[in-house]
JSON list of C-alpha atoms in Angstrom, two decimals:
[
{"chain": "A", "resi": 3, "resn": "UNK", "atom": "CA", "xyz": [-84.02, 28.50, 71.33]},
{"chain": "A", "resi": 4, "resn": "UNK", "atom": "CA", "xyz": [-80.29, 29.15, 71.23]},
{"chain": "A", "resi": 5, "resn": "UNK", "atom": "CA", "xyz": [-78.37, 32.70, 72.18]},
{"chain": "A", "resi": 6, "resn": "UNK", "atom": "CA", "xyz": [-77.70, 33.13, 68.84]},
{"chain": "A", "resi": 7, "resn": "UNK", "atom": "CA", "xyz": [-81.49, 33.22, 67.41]},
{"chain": "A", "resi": 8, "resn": "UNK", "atom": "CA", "xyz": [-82.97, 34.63, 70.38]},
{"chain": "A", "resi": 9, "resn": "UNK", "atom": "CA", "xyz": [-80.33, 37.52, 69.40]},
{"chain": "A", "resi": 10, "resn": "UNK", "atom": "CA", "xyz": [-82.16, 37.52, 66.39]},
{"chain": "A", "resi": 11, "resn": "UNK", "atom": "CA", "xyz": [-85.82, 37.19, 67.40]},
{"chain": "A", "resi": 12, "resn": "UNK", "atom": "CA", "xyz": [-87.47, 40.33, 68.14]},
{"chain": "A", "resi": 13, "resn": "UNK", "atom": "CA", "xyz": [-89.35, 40.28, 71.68]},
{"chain": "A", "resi": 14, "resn": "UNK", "atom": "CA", "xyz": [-92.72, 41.35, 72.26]},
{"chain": "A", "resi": 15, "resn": "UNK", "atom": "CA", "xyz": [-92.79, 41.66, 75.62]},
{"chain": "A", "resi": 16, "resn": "UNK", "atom": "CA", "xyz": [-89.89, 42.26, 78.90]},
{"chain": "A", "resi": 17, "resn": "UNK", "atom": "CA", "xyz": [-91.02, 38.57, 80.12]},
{"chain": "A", "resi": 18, "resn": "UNK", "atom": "CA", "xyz": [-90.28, 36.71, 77.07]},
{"chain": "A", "resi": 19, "resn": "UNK", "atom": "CA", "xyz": [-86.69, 39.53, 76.79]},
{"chain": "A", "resi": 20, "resn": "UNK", "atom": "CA", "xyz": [-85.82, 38.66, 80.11]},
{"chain": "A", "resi": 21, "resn": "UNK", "atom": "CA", "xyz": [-84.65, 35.20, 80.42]},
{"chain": "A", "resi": 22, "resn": "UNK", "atom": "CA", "xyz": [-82.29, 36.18, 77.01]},
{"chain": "A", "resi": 23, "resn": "UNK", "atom": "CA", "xyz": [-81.24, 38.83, 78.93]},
{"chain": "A", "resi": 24, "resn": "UNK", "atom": "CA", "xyz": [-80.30, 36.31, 82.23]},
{"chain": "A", "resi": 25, "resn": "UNK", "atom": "CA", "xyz": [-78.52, 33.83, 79.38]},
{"chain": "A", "resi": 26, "resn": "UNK", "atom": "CA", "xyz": [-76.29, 37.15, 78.16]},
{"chain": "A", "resi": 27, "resn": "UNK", "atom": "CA", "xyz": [-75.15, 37.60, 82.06]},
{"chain": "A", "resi": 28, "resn": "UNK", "atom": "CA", "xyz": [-74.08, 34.16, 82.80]},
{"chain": "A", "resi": 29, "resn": "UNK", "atom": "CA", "xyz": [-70.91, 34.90, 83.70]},
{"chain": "A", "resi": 30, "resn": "UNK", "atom": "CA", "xyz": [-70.35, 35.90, 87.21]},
{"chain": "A", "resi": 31, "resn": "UNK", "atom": "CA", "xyz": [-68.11, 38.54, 86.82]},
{"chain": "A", "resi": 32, "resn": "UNK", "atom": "CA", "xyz": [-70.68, 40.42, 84.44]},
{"chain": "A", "resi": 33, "resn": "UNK", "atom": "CA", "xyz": [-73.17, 40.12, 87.15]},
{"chain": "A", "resi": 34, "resn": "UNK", "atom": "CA", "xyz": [-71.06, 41.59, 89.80]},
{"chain": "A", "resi": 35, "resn": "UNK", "atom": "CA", "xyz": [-69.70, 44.22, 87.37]},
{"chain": "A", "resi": 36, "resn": "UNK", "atom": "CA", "xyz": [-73.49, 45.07, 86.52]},
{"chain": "A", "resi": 37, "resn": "UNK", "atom": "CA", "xyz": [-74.40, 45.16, 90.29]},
{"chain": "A", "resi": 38, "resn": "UNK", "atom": "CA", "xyz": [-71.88, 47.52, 91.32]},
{"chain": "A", "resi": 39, "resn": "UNK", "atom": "CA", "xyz": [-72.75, 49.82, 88.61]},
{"chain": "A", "resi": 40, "resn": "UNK", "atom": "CA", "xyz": [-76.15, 49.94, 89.38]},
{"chain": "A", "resi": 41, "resn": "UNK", "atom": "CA", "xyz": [-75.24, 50.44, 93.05]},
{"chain": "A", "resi": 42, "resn": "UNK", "atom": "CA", "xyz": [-72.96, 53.43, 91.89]},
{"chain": "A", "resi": 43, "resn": "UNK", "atom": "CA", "xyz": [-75.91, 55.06, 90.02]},
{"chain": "A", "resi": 44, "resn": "UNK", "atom": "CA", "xyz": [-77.69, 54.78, 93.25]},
{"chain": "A", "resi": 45, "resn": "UNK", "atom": "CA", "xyz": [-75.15, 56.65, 94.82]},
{"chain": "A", "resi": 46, "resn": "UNK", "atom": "CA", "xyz": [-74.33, 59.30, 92.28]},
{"chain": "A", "resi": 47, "resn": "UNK", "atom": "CA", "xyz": [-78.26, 59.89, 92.11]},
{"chain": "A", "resi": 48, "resn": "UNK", "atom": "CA", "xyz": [-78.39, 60.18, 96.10]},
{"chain": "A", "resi": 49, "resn": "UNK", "atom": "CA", "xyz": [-75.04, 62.42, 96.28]},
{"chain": "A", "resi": 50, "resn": "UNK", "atom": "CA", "xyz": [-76.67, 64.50, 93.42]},
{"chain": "A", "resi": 51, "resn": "UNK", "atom": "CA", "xyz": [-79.53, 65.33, 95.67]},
{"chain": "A", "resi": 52, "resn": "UNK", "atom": "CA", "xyz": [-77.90, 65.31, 98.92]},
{"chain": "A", "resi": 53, "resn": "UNK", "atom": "CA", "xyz": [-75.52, 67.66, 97.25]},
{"chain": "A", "resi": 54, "resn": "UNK", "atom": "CA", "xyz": [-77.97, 69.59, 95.47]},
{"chain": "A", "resi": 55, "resn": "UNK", "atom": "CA", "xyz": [-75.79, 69.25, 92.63]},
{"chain": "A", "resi": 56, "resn": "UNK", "atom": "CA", "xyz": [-77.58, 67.75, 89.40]},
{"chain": "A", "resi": 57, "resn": "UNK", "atom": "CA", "xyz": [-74.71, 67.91, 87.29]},
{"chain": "A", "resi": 58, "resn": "UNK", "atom": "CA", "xyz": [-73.36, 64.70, 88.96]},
{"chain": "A", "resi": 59, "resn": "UNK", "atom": "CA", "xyz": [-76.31, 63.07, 87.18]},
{"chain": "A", "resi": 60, "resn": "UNK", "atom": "CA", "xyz": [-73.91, 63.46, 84.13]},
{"chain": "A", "resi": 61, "resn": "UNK", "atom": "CA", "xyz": [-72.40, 60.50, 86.29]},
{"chain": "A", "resi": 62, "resn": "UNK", "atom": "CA", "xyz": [-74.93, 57.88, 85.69]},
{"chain": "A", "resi": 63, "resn": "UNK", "atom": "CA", "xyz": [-74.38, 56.41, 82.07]},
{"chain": "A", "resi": 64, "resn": "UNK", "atom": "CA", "xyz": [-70.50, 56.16, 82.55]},
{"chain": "A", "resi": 65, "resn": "UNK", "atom": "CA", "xyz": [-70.98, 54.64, 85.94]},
{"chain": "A", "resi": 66, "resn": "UNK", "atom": "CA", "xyz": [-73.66, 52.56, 85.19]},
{"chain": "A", "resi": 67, "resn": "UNK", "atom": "CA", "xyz": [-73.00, 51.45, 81.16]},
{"chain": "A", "resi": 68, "resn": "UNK", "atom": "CA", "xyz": [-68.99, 51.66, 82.03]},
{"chain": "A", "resi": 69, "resn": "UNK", "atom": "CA", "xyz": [-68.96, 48.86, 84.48]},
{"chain": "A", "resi": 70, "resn": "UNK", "atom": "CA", "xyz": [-71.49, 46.72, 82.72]},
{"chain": "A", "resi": 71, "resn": "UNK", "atom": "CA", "xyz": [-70.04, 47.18, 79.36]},
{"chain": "A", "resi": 72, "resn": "UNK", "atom": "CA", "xyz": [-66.21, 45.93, 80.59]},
{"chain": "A", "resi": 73, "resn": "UNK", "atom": "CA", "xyz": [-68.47, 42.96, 82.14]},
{"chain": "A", "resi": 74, "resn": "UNK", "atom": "CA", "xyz": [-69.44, 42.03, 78.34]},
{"chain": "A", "resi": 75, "resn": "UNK", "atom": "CA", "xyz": [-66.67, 42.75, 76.37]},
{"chain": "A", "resi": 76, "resn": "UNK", "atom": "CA", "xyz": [-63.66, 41.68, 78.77]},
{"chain": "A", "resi": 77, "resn": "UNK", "atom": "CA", "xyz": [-66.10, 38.36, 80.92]},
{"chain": "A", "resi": 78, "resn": "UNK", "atom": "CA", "xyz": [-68.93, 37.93, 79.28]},
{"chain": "A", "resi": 79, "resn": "UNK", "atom": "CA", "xyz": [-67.52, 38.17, 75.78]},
{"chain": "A", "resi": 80, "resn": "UNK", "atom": "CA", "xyz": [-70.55, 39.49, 74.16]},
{"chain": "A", "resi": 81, "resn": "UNK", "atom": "CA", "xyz": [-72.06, 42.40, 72.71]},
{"chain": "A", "resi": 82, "resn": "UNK", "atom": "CA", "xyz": [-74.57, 44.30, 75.49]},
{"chain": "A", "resi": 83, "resn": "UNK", "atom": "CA", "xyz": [-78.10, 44.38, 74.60]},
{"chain": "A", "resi": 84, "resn": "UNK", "atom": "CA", "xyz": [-78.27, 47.72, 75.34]},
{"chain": "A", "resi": 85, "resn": "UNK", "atom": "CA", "xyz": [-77.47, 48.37, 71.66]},
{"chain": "A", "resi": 86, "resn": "UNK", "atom": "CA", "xyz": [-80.12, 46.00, 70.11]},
{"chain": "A", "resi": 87, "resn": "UNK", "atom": "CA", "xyz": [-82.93, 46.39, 72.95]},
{"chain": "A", "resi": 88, "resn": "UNK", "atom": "CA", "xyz": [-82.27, 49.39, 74.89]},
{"chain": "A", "resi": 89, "resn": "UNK", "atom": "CA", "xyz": [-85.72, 50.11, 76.78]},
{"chain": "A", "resi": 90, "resn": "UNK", "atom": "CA", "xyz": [-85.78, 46.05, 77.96]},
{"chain": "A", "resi": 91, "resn": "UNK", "atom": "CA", "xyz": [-82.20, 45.94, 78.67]},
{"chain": "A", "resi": 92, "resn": "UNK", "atom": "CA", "xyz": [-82.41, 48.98, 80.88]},
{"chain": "A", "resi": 93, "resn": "UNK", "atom": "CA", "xyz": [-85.65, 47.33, 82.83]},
{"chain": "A", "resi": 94, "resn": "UNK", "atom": "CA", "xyz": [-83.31, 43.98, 82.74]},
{"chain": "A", "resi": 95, "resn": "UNK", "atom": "CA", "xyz": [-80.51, 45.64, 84.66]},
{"chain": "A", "resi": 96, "resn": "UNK", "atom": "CA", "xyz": [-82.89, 46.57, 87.41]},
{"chain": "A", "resi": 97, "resn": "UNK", "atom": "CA", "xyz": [-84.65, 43.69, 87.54]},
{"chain": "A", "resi": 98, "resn": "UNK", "atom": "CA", "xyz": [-81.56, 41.59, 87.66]},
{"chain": "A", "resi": 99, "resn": "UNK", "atom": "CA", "xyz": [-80.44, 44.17, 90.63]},
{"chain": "A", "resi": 100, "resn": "UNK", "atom": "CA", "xyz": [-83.43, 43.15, 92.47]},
{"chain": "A", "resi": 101, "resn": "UNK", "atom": "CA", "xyz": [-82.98, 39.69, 92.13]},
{"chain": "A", "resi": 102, "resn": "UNK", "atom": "CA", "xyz": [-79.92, 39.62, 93.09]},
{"chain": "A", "resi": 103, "resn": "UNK", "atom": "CA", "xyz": [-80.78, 41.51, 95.97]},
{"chain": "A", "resi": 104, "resn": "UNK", "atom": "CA", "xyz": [-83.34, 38.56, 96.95]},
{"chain": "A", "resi": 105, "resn": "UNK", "atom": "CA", "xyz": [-81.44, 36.12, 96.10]},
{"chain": "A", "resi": 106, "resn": "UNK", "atom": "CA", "xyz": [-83.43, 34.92, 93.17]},
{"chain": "A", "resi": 107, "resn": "UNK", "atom": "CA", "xyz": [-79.98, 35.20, 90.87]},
{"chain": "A", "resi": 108, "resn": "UNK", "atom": "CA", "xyz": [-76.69, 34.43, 92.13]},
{"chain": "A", "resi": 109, "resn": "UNK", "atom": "CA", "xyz": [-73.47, 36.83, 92.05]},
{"chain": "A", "resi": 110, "resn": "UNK", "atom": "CA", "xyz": [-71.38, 33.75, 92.04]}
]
């Protein structure tokens, strides 16, 4: 199944979502922008608390949909899939995070 119809299919579940949601971060660039914004709404989160300040938390979306978003539109080239499948695409980003973390997906 191409991009272009899996774009179109509607998922049923996050395990047949994610490997569309690998294809729509192939470019390496994305991936890196999409891991440093999830590591900067780990921070904000943490400084929010530490800080006892939960108006930081007004931090997260820009931080976190702000570097991914450049990674589609300026590397990538695409549109995000936040805007067609926002729940998986959410669970995506952290999953992708993780795997990146062990290794399973590349940053370059």
């Amino acid at each position: 199944m191409t991009t272009e119809s899996q774009a179109q299919t509607r998922f049923t579940s996050f395990s047949e979502f994610y490997p569309y949601y690998l294809q729509e971060h192939a470019d390496p660039t994305c991936r890196q922008l999409h891991f440093i914004g999830s590591w900067l709404v780990l921070a904000v989160i943490a400084c929010s608390l530490i800080f006892n300040n939960l108006s930081l938390l007004w931090f997260v979306p820009i931080v976190g949909y702000g570097f991914a978003w450049v990674g589609h539109f300026f590397y990538e080239k695409n549109k995000p899939a936040t805007f067609r499948y926002p729940v998986y695409s959410l669970m995506g980003d952290w999953v992708m995070f993780k795997d990146i973390l062990i290794g399973k997906v590349k940053l370059k």
